[in-house]
Amino acid sequence: METALGIKRWFVDNNVSIRIQLDECHGVNSYFYARKTCFFIPEPFSTLSVFFEQLSLILTYAGIVQGIFVTLLLNSKSVRESRANLFLSILLLAMSFSVLHILYAGRIMTHFSIKAFRLGDPTFFLIAPLLWFYTQELTGHKAKQSFRLTVHFIPFLVLIFSSLILKKIPSDDPVIVHLNGHSHWLAILFWVFVVVQFSVYLFFINKRWLSYQRFIEQEVSNTENVSIAWVRFFMGIFLGITLFFLLVLINLIHHGNMAWINRTIAVIFSLSIFALGYKGILQKEVFQFDDAEIPASSPSPETVVKKPDQQLIDRLRLFMEDEKPYLDPELTLSSLAKQLNLSRSVLSHLINEGVGDNFYDFVNKYRVEQVKEFMNDPKMKHFSLLGVALEAGFKSKSTFNLIFKRFTGLTPTEYMKTVPK
């Protein structure tokens, strides 16, 4: 076959793409894939594919640099005391290593070649547990150093030790020959474990996030410093990654073609590093509750059985009207309970069952009424709407507008027009 310069050929050996510069045949670009099948792509499509190839390389290299940079930034003096940032930085490093392994296994990273990782890349099994611990830290549940902490990393450790043992065994050993002969099924087994692990951890992360969201509605009156709504963002990212891994598994089962998978994973991980790094840096520290303040998963028996005492309800309402504790933007259920000399669980039961609100709505209804009162007060006419909201105990304009309209049906500006001048 006649040749000419310019064609690029891809050969896949043991699921790792190795780029080889070859001659050109008959003026068309040839790409060579696993199982030694060859097909030809017309020149315009080849040019486009080369463009996307170069773009993917830029993204992956930039992702690696970003992961290292954000890791250093998250562990700088100003933020290194945050355990949440510690887990996030380890997560970014793990993903960066996976990208490096995909790009350079068997060439520069000879000690981490595909033969050493014939069972699969063990860093994949670090990602989901690190996500879990990051969520734990954000929700005020400290990850304690114990055997239970180590359990989460057993799949990673097992794969590491197994890979190191296999690396020491000669390539002509019957065990290695057998594994090489069943590499396709090993790959399927690896991806089954990855998909299952990601799915299980995402389920519990979502469960913990929903539980925390319910908790803060019962504990705080302003959610600006405690809301972790951005957790939904990274849950969406890793749900997408999990679905892609499921696609990888289905592809392996039905086709066994890994030619496109490794490079795609590298690009997806790099984009995820960008997103997580950017959002992680911007994420504010959440309010840390004491362990004693975080309630049990179920209420105490006495608060469930007993009906709310009407005298206590009246006492609560009178205290709110006379003392106006809601003017404090940092008011919490625990702090209000101390002012009333009640236990947290009793006060929570009074508000939930006696009044019919959660703590968040209960307090902010008083703030809305206070805003209305301020709007009618001639002494407050020189205040802006935001100034009035801050005086009433709100912490931000967006929250004030949202809550005011929810309880009145009007925006603050619309309501202001109804106030007699």
Tab-separated table of C-alpha atoms in Angstrom:
chain	number	residue	atom	x	y	z
A	1	MET	CA	0.000	0.000	0.000
A	2	GLU	CA	1.428	3.366	-1.084
A	3	THR	CA	2.147	5.782	1.703
A	4	ALA	CA	2.490	9.526	2.192
A	5	LEU	CA	3.112	11.639	5.256
A	6	GLY	CA	0.353	13.037	7.434
A	7	ILE	CA	-1.879	10.224	8.676
A	8	LYS	CA	-2.374	9.527	12.371
A	9	ARG	CA	-3.020	6.052	13.589
A	10	TRP	CA	-4.407	5.052	16.980
A	11	PHE	CA	-3.597	1.675	18.410
A	12	VAL	CA	-5.246	0.514	21.579
A	13	ASP	CA	-3.254	-1.929	23.661
A	14	ASN	CA	-4.850	-3.181	26.854
A	15	ASN	CA	-7.396	-0.344	26.842
A	16	VAL	CA	-4.795	2.449	26.667
A	17	SER	CA	-4.584	4.657	23.588
A	18	ILE	CA	-1.017	4.921	22.247
A	19	ARG	CA	-0.565	7.440	19.461
A	20	ILE	CA	1.749	6.333	16.632
A	21	GLN	CA	2.739	8.593	13.705
A	22	LEU	CA	2.475	6.583	10.499
A	23	ASP	CA	2.627	7.158	6.774
A	24	GLU	CA	-0.424	8.097	4.755
A	25	CYS	CA	-2.101	5.677	2.392
A	26	HIS	CA	-3.858	6.885	-0.767
A	27	GLY	CA	-4.279	10.427	0.540
A	28	VAL	CA	-6.888	9.625	3.210
A	29	ASN	CA	-6.545	9.570	6.960
A	30	SER	CA	-6.563	6.183	8.657
A	31	TYR	CA	-7.372	5.452	12.288
A	32	PHE	CA	-6.517	2.075	13.769
A	33	TYR	CA	-8.447	0.853	16.810
A	34	ALA	CA	-8.604	-2.117	19.176
A	35	ARG	CA	-8.909	-5.566	17.687
A	36	LYS	CA	-6.900	-4.233	14.737
A	37	THR	CA	-9.893	-2.962	12.764
A	38	CYS	CA	-9.178	-0.146	10.352
A	39	PHE	CA	-11.511	2.408	8.842
A	40	PHE	CA	-11.013	5.569	6.838
A	41	ILE	CA	-12.304	9.074	7.410
A	42	PRO	CA	-12.499	11.747	4.688
A	43	GLU	CA	-10.112	14.683	5.049
A	44	PRO	CA	-12.637	17.334	6.331
A	45	PHE	CA	-13.838	15.044	9.103
A	46	SER	CA	-10.261	14.146	9.961
A	47	THR	CA	-9.335	17.823	10.303
A	48	LEU	CA	-12.277	18.327	12.645
A	49	SER	CA	-11.324	15.281	14.692
A	50	VAL	CA	-7.748	16.553	15.021
A	51	PHE	CA	-9.108	19.909	16.221
A	52	PHE	CA	-11.206	18.257	18.917
A	53	GLU	CA	-8.278	16.041	19.832
A	54	GLN	CA	-6.074	19.077	20.411
A	55	LEU	CA	-8.885	20.827	22.299
A	56	SER	CA	-9.316	17.816	24.563
A	57	LEU	CA	-5.578	17.790	25.276
A	58	ILE	CA	-5.662	21.477	26.224
A	59	LEU	CA	-8.634	20.879	28.524
A	60	THR	CA	-7.019	17.898	30.218
A	61	TYR	CA	-3.697	19.649	30.780
A	62	ALA	CA	-5.495	22.739	32.073
A	63	GLY	CA	-7.591	20.540	34.360
A	64	ILE	CA	-4.494	18.982	35.890
A	65	VAL	CA	-2.926	22.403	36.497
A	66	GLN	CA	-6.207	23.700	37.907
A	67	GLY	CA	-6.507	20.735	40.269
A	68	ILE	CA	-3.022	21.297	41.667
A	69	PHE	CA	-3.493	25.082	41.890
A	70	VAL	CA	-6.848	24.842	43.693
A	71	THR	CA	-5.434	22.227	46.057
A	72	LEU	CA	-2.643	24.609	47.047
A	73	LEU	CA	-5.118	27.479	47.379
A	74	LEU	CA	-7.553	25.480	49.519
A	75	ASN	CA	-4.697	24.537	51.838
A	76	SER	CA	-3.294	28.045	52.149
A	77	LYS	CA	-3.052	29.684	55.552
A	78	SER	CA	-6.362	31.506	55.175
A	79	VAL	CA	-8.479	28.379	54.647
A	80	ARG	CA	-6.419	25.352	55.625
A	81	GLU	CA	-8.226	24.941	58.953
A	82	SER	CA	-11.340	23.872	57.050
A	83	ARG	CA	-11.645	20.086	57.018
A	84	ALA	CA	-14.178	20.377	54.203
A	85	ASN	CA	-11.529	22.031	52.037
A	86	LEU	CA	-9.092	19.273	52.980
A	87	PHE	CA	-11.412	16.587	51.603
A	88	LEU	CA	-12.171	18.688	48.524
A	89	SER	CA	-8.460	19.171	47.803
A	90	ILE	CA	-7.786	15.422	48.144
A	91	LEU	CA	-10.705	14.783	45.787
A	92	LEU	CA	-9.267	17.172	43.196
A	93	LEU	CA	-5.836	15.542	43.518
A	94	ALA	CA	-7.356	12.084	43.023
A	95	MET	CA	-9.134	13.222	39.870
A	96	SER	CA	-5.973	14.951	38.620
A	97	PHE	CA	-3.993	11.746	39.164
A	98	SER	CA	-6.591	9.780	37.192
A	99	VAL	CA	-6.208	12.205	34.289
A	100	LEU	CA	-2.409	11.921	34.487
A	101	HIS	CA	-2.663	8.151	34.524
A	102	ILE	CA	-4.886	8.150	31.445
A	103	LEU	CA	-2.516	10.447	29.543
A	104	TYR	CA	0.863	9.073	30.559
A	105	ALA	CA	0.473	5.495	31.802
A	106	GLY	CA	3.177	3.316	30.339
A	107	ARG	CA	5.239	6.191	28.997
A	108	ILE	CA	6.368	8.798	31.542
A	109	MET	CA	4.602	7.236	34.532
A	110	THR	CA	6.269	3.864	34.079
A	111	HIS	CA	5.691	2.855	37.695
A	112	PHE	CA	1.966	3.348	37.151
A	113	SER	CA	1.702	1.562	33.839
A	114	ILE	CA	-1.382	-0.281	32.644
A	115	LYS	CA	0.249	-3.562	33.609
A	116	ALA	CA	0.398	-2.393	37.200
A	117	PHE	CA	-3.249	-1.355	36.996
A	118	ARG	CA	-4.572	-4.239	34.953
A	119	LEU	CA	-7.429	-4.479	37.496
A	120	GLY	CA	-8.411	-0.826	37.029
A	121	ASP	CA	-7.403	2.625	38.279
A	122	PRO	CA	-7.801	2.502	42.091
A	123	THR	CA	-8.178	6.291	42.415
A	124	PHE	CA	-11.693	5.916	40.996
A	125	PHE	CA	-12.648	4.338	44.333
A	126	LEU	CA	-11.465	7.424	46.226
A	127	ILE	CA	-13.836	9.865	44.555
A	128	ALA	CA	-17.209	8.828	46.005
A	129	PRO	CA	-15.987	8.441	49.640
A	130	LEU	CA	-14.263	11.839	49.469
A	131	LEU	CA	-17.501	13.373	48.208
A	132	TRP	CA	-19.286	11.811	51.177
A	133	PHE	CA	-16.803	13.164	53.715
A	134	TYR	CA	-16.919	16.591	52.073
A	135	THR	CA	-20.710	16.619	52.444
A	136	GLN	CA	-20.384	15.405	56.034
A	137	GLU	CA	-18.103	18.307	56.881
A	138	LEU	CA	-20.352	20.858	55.193
A	139	THR	CA	-23.341	19.621	57.183
A	140	GLY	CA	-21.538	19.784	60.517
A	141	HIS	CA	-20.974	16.033	60.922
A	142	LYS	CA	-17.275	15.677	61.612
A	143	ALA	CA	-15.586	12.665	60.074
A	144	LYS	CA	-13.936	11.058	63.087
A	145	GLN	CA	-10.680	9.165	62.736
A	146	SER	CA	-11.647	5.585	63.415
A	147	PHE	CA	-11.893	2.185	61.787
A	148	ARG	CA	-15.249	3.214	60.323
A	149	LEU	CA	-13.429	5.921	58.379
A	150	THR	CA	-11.041	3.339	56.924
A	151	VAL	CA	-13.906	1.104	55.789
A	152	HIS	CA	-14.821	3.604	53.094
A	153	PHE	CA	-11.397	3.183	51.504
A	154	ILE	CA	-11.285	-0.630	51.539
A	155	PRO	CA	-12.037	-0.955	47.772
A	156	PHE	CA	-9.204	1.486	47.017
A	157	LEU	CA	-6.752	-0.313	49.317
A	158	VAL	CA	-7.701	-3.767	48.027
A	159	LEU	CA	-7.149	-2.690	44.435
A	160	ILE	CA	-3.839	-1.012	45.299
A	161	PHE	CA	-2.415	-4.052	47.087
A	162	SER	CA	-3.748	-6.466	44.456
A	163	SER	CA	-2.193	-4.389	41.682
A	164	LEU	CA	1.160	-4.202	43.486
A	165	ILE	CA	1.164	-7.969	43.994
A	166	LEU	CA	0.313	-8.621	40.343
A	167	LYS	CA	3.070	-6.240	39.247
A	168	LYS	CA	5.654	-8.456	40.975
A	169	ILE	CA	4.459	-11.633	39.249
A	170	PRO	CA	6.296	-12.520	35.993
A	171	SER	CA	4.310	-11.943	32.816
A	172	ASP	CA	4.545	-15.631	31.846
A	173	ASP	CA	3.046	-16.789	35.142
A	174	PRO	CA	-0.213	-18.768	34.659
A	175	VAL	CA	-2.110	-16.272	36.845
A	176	ILE	CA	-1.061	-13.320	34.687
A	177	VAL	CA	-1.716	-15.264	31.496
A	178	HIS	CA	-5.192	-16.119	32.781
A	179	LEU	CA	-5.930	-12.498	33.746
A	180	ASN	CA	-4.709	-11.263	30.378
A	181	GLY	CA	-6.977	-13.778	28.697
A	182	HIS	CA	-9.958	-12.460	30.645
A	183	SER	CA	-9.078	-8.758	30.655
A	184	HIS	CA	-12.423	-7.899	29.080
A	185	TRP	CA	-14.363	-9.418	31.977
A	186	LEU	CA	-12.010	-7.815	34.492
A	187	ALA	CA	-12.799	-4.442	32.943
A	188	ILE	CA	-16.536	-5.142	33.148
A	189	LEU	CA	-16.218	-6.190	36.801
A	190	PHE	CA	-14.244	-3.034	37.593
A	191	TRP	CA	-16.848	-0.750	36.038
A	192	VAL	CA	-19.690	-2.593	37.761
A	193	PHE	CA	-18.057	-1.827	41.119
A	194	VAL	CA	-17.455	1.811	40.116
A	195	VAL	CA	-21.070	2.378	39.023
A	196	VAL	CA	-22.485	0.673	42.116
A	197	GLN	CA	-20.183	2.591	44.469
A	198	PHE	CA	-20.977	5.975	42.900
A	199	SER	CA	-24.713	5.246	42.932
A	200	VAL	CA	-24.752	4.183	46.587
A	201	TYR	CA	-22.730	7.169	47.781
A	202	LEU	CA	-24.785	9.635	45.742
A	203	PHE	CA	-27.942	8.198	47.324
A	204	PHE	CA	-26.608	8.783	50.834
A	205	ILE	CA	-25.177	12.211	49.938
A	206	ASN	CA	-28.594	13.280	48.656
A	207	LYS	CA	-30.247	11.849	51.774
A	208	ARG	CA	-27.849	13.751	54.039
A	209	TRP	CA	-28.336	16.978	52.082
A	210	LEU	CA	-32.143	16.765	52.318
A	211	SER	CA	-31.894	15.995	56.033
A	212	TYR	CA	-29.641	18.998	56.589
A	213	GLN	CA	-31.928	21.298	54.616
A	214	ARG	CA	-34.843	20.234	56.839
A	215	PHE	CA	-32.689	20.708	59.916
A	216	ILE	CA	-31.652	24.270	59.146
A	217	GLU	CA	-35.283	25.221	58.532
A	218	GLN	CA	-35.953	24.062	62.086
A	219	GLU	CA	-32.828	25.631	63.595
A	220	VAL	CA	-32.022	28.976	61.946
A	221	SER	CA	-33.977	32.053	60.934
A	222	ASN	CA	-31.543	33.138	58.198
A	223	THR	CA	-29.962	30.602	55.862
A	224	GLU	CA	-27.353	32.775	54.131
A	225	ASN	CA	-24.411	31.261	56.023
A	226	VAL	CA	-25.743	27.732	56.440
A	227	SER	CA	-27.357	26.790	53.150
A	228	ILE	CA	-25.346	24.294	51.141
A	229	ALA	CA	-27.503	24.508	48.035
A	230	TRP	CA	-24.315	24.283	45.967
A	231	VAL	CA	-24.098	20.626	47.020
A	232	ARG	CA	-26.838	20.079	44.456
A	233	PHE	CA	-24.404	21.455	41.875
A	234	PHE	CA	-21.669	18.918	42.527
A	235	MET	CA	-24.244	16.151	43.004
A	236	GLY	CA	-25.411	16.991	39.487
A	237	ILE	CA	-21.832	16.776	38.220
A	238	PHE	CA	-21.233	13.366	39.742
A	239	LEU	CA	-24.645	12.096	38.736
A	240	GLY	CA	-23.598	12.932	35.187
A	241	ILE	CA	-20.273	11.139	35.705
A	242	THR	CA	-22.103	8.105	37.118
A	243	LEU	CA	-24.422	7.976	34.106
A	244	PHE	CA	-21.391	8.195	31.820
A	245	PHE	CA	-19.743	5.331	33.715
A	246	LEU	CA	-22.947	3.339	33.230
A	247	LEU	CA	-22.666	4.056	29.505
A	248	VAL	CA	-19.064	2.827	29.627
A	249	LEU	CA	-20.219	-0.393	31.287
A	250	ILE	CA	-22.957	-0.967	28.711
A	251	ASN	CA	-20.480	-0.303	25.904
A	252	LEU	CA	-18.014	-2.801	27.355
A	253	ILE	CA	-20.655	-5.487	27.712
A	254	HIS	CA	-21.997	-5.128	24.180
A	255	HIS	CA	-19.021	-3.868	22.159
A	256	GLY	CA	-15.828	-4.062	24.214
A	257	ASN	CA	-14.419	-0.964	22.499
A	258	MET	CA	-12.381	1.230	24.896
A	259	ALA	CA	-10.805	3.415	22.205
A	260	TRP	CA	-12.817	6.537	23.041
A	261	ILE	CA	-13.463	6.001	26.736
A	262	ASN	CA	-10.179	6.920	28.418
A	263	ARG	CA	-9.769	10.237	26.611
A	264	THR	CA	-13.425	11.107	27.270
A	265	ILE	CA	-13.008	10.355	30.977
A	266	ALA	CA	-9.941	12.612	31.045
A	267	VAL	CA	-11.919	15.488	29.504
A	268	ILE	CA	-14.921	14.968	31.821
A	269	PHE	CA	-12.698	14.814	34.907
A	270	SER	CA	-10.833	17.946	33.784
A	271	LEU	CA	-14.071	19.896	33.309
A	272	SER	CA	-15.275	18.644	36.699
A	273	ILE	CA	-12.032	19.831	38.302
A	274	PHE	CA	-12.636	23.296	36.831
A	275	ALA	CA	-16.210	23.419	38.132
A	276	LEU	CA	-15.494	21.985	41.578
A	277	GLY	CA	-12.404	24.116	42.039
A	278	TYR	CA	-14.181	27.324	41.099
A	279	LYS	CA	-17.270	26.641	43.213
A	280	GLY	CA	-15.220	25.251	46.090
A	281	ILE	CA	-13.146	28.422	46.350
A	282	LEU	CA	-16.256	30.615	46.310
A	283	GLN	CA	-18.142	28.441	48.805
A	284	LYS	CA	-18.414	30.183	52.153
A	285	GLU	CA	-17.866	28.369	55.399
A	286	VAL	CA	-21.196	27.114	56.678
A	287	PHE	CA	-22.328	27.802	60.197
A	288	GLN	CA	-20.965	25.055	62.423
A	289	PHE	CA	-23.483	23.713	64.905
A	290	ASP	CA	-22.387	22.062	68.090
A	291	ASP	CA	-22.897	18.314	68.084
A	292	ALA	CA	-25.396	18.739	70.905
A	293	GLU	CA	-27.510	21.028	68.741
A	294	ILE	CA	-27.880	18.566	65.896
A	295	PRO	CA	-31.060	16.615	66.647
A	296	ALA	CA	-31.494	12.890	66.527
A	297	SER	CA	-33.133	11.379	63.465
A	298	SER	CA	-36.390	10.967	65.392
A	299	PRO	CA	-37.942	13.241	68.023
A	300	SER	CA	-37.930	12.314	71.670
A	301	PRO	CA	-40.945	10.305	72.937
A	302	GLU	CA	-42.180	13.048	75.262
A	303	THR	CA	-42.492	15.587	72.440
A	304	VAL	CA	-44.356	13.099	70.257
A	305	VAL	CA	-46.877	11.924	72.829
A	306	LYS	CA	-47.626	15.191	74.636
A	307	LYS	CA	-49.834	17.793	73.016
A	308	PRO	CA	-48.456	21.342	72.984
A	309	ASP	CA	-49.265	23.244	76.160
A	310	GLN	CA	-51.458	26.238	75.253
A	311	GLN	CA	-49.941	28.263	78.076
A	312	LEU	CA	-46.482	27.688	76.626
A	313	ILE	CA	-47.734	28.678	73.181
A	314	ASP	CA	-49.191	31.901	74.580
A	315	ARG	CA	-45.971	32.536	76.466
A	316	LEU	CA	-43.995	32.059	73.263
A	317	ARG	CA	-46.194	34.446	71.269
A	318	LEU	CA	-46.069	37.071	74.022
A	319	PHE	CA	-42.277	36.818	74.190
A	320	MET	CA	-41.974	37.255	70.419
A	321	GLU	CA	-44.221	40.337	70.474
A	322	ASP	CA	-42.710	42.014	73.538
A	323	GLU	CA	-39.019	41.112	73.352
A	324	LYS	CA	-38.789	40.918	69.547
A	325	PRO	CA	-35.928	38.387	69.440
A	326	TYR	CA	-36.472	38.075	65.681
A	327	LEU	CA	-34.675	41.401	65.206
A	328	ASP	CA	-31.465	39.451	65.793
A	329	PRO	CA	-30.470	38.108	62.347
A	330	GLU	CA	-28.461	35.323	64.015
A	331	LEU	CA	-31.426	34.000	66.018
A	332	THR	CA	-31.548	30.199	66.170
A	333	LEU	CA	-33.927	27.709	67.708
A	334	SER	CA	-31.335	26.837	70.333
A	335	SER	CA	-30.721	30.471	71.320
A	336	LEU	CA	-34.461	31.216	71.518
A	337	ALA	CA	-34.984	28.114	73.658
A	338	LYS	CA	-32.347	29.393	76.104
A	339	GLN	CA	-34.081	32.775	76.319
A	340	LEU	CA	-37.366	31.030	77.137
A	341	ASN	CA	-35.734	28.523	79.516
A	342	LEU	CA	-37.098	25.658	77.444
A	343	SER	CA	-35.377	22.668	75.910
A	344	ARG	CA	-34.743	22.774	72.196
A	345	SER	CA	-37.013	19.787	71.542
A	346	VAL	CA	-39.921	21.287	73.521
A	347	LEU	CA	-39.680	24.615	71.696
A	348	SER	CA	-39.448	22.858	68.342
A	349	HIS	CA	-42.566	20.846	69.216
A	350	LEU	CA	-44.413	24.017	70.261
A	351	ILE	CA	-43.655	25.729	66.965
A	352	ASN	CA	-44.257	22.714	64.740
A	353	GLU	CA	-47.382	21.300	66.376
A	354	GLY	CA	-48.760	24.242	68.337
A	355	VAL	CA	-48.236	27.000	65.770
A	356	GLY	CA	-48.073	24.845	62.648
A	357	ASP	CA	-44.849	26.283	61.236
A	358	ASN	CA	-41.209	25.368	61.074
A	359	PHE	CA	-38.840	27.690	62.937
A	360	TYR	CA	-37.687	29.460	59.772
A	361	ASP	CA	-41.203	30.466	58.713
A	362	PHE	CA	-42.289	31.187	62.286
A	363	VAL	CA	-39.584	33.809	62.831
A	364	ASN	CA	-39.735	35.346	59.371
A	365	LYS	CA	-43.477	35.937	59.622
A	366	TYR	CA	-42.724	38.214	62.555
A	367	ARG	CA	-40.024	39.939	60.514
A	368	VAL	CA	-42.432	40.560	57.641
A	369	GLU	CA	-44.950	42.097	60.048
A	370	GLN	CA	-42.147	44.222	61.499
A	371	VAL	CA	-41.254	45.459	58.008
A	372	LYS	CA	-44.890	46.436	57.448
A	373	GLU	CA	-44.836	48.330	60.734
A	374	PHE	CA	-41.614	50.111	59.760
A	375	MET	CA	-43.118	51.090	56.397
A	376	ASN	CA	-45.938	52.862	58.221
A	377	ASP	CA	-43.601	54.528	60.705
A	378	PRO	CA	-42.756	58.144	59.739
A	379	LYS	CA	-39.439	57.796	61.574
A	380	MET	CA	-38.385	55.086	59.094
A	381	LYS	CA	-39.247	57.005	55.919
A	382	HIS	CA	-35.604	57.879	55.261
A	383	PHE	CA	-34.663	54.171	55.217
A	384	SER	CA	-34.444	52.285	51.939
A	385	LEU	CA	-36.333	49.010	51.574
A	386	LEU	CA	-33.103	47.115	52.174
A	387	GLY	CA	-32.392	49.224	55.240
A	388	VAL	CA	-35.859	48.462	56.595
A	389	ALA	CA	-35.332	44.745	55.926
A	390	LEU	CA	-31.992	44.724	57.744
A	391	GLU	CA	-33.539	46.543	60.710
A	392	ALA	CA	-36.241	43.859	60.863
A	393	GLY	CA	-33.709	41.029	61.082
A	394	PHE	CA	-33.246	39.969	57.465
A	395	LYS	CA	-29.696	39.500	56.187
A	396	SER	CA	-30.025	39.912	52.422
A	397	LYS	CA	-32.217	41.640	49.877
A	398	SER	CA	-32.904	38.459	47.895
A	399	THR	CA	-34.120	36.527	50.943
A	400	PHE	CA	-36.210	39.482	52.091
A	401	ASN	CA	-37.930	39.845	48.701
A	402	LEU	CA	-38.618	36.120	48.463
A	403	ILE	CA	-40.053	35.761	51.966
A	404	PHE	CA	-42.052	38.999	51.831
A	405	LYS	CA	-43.815	37.979	48.630
A	406	ARG	CA	-44.428	34.454	49.929
A	407	PHE	CA	-46.264	35.741	53.006
A	408	THR	CA	-48.007	38.803	51.520
A	409	GLY	CA	-48.468	37.967	47.843
A	410	LEU	CA	-46.778	41.258	46.922
A	411	THR	CA	-43.204	42.355	46.409
A	412	PRO	CA	-41.902	44.906	48.942
A	413	THR	CA	-42.056	47.616	46.262
A	414	GLU	CA	-45.647	46.737	45.369
A	415	TYR	CA	-46.657	46.708	49.013
A	416	MET	CA	-44.905	50.037	49.611
A	417	LYS	CA	-47.191	51.659	47.030
A	418	THR	CA	-50.218	50.684	49.139
A	419	VAL	CA	-48.845	52.398	52.242
A	420	PRO	CA	-50.484	55.801	52.885
A	421	LYS	CA	-48.024	58.657	52.514
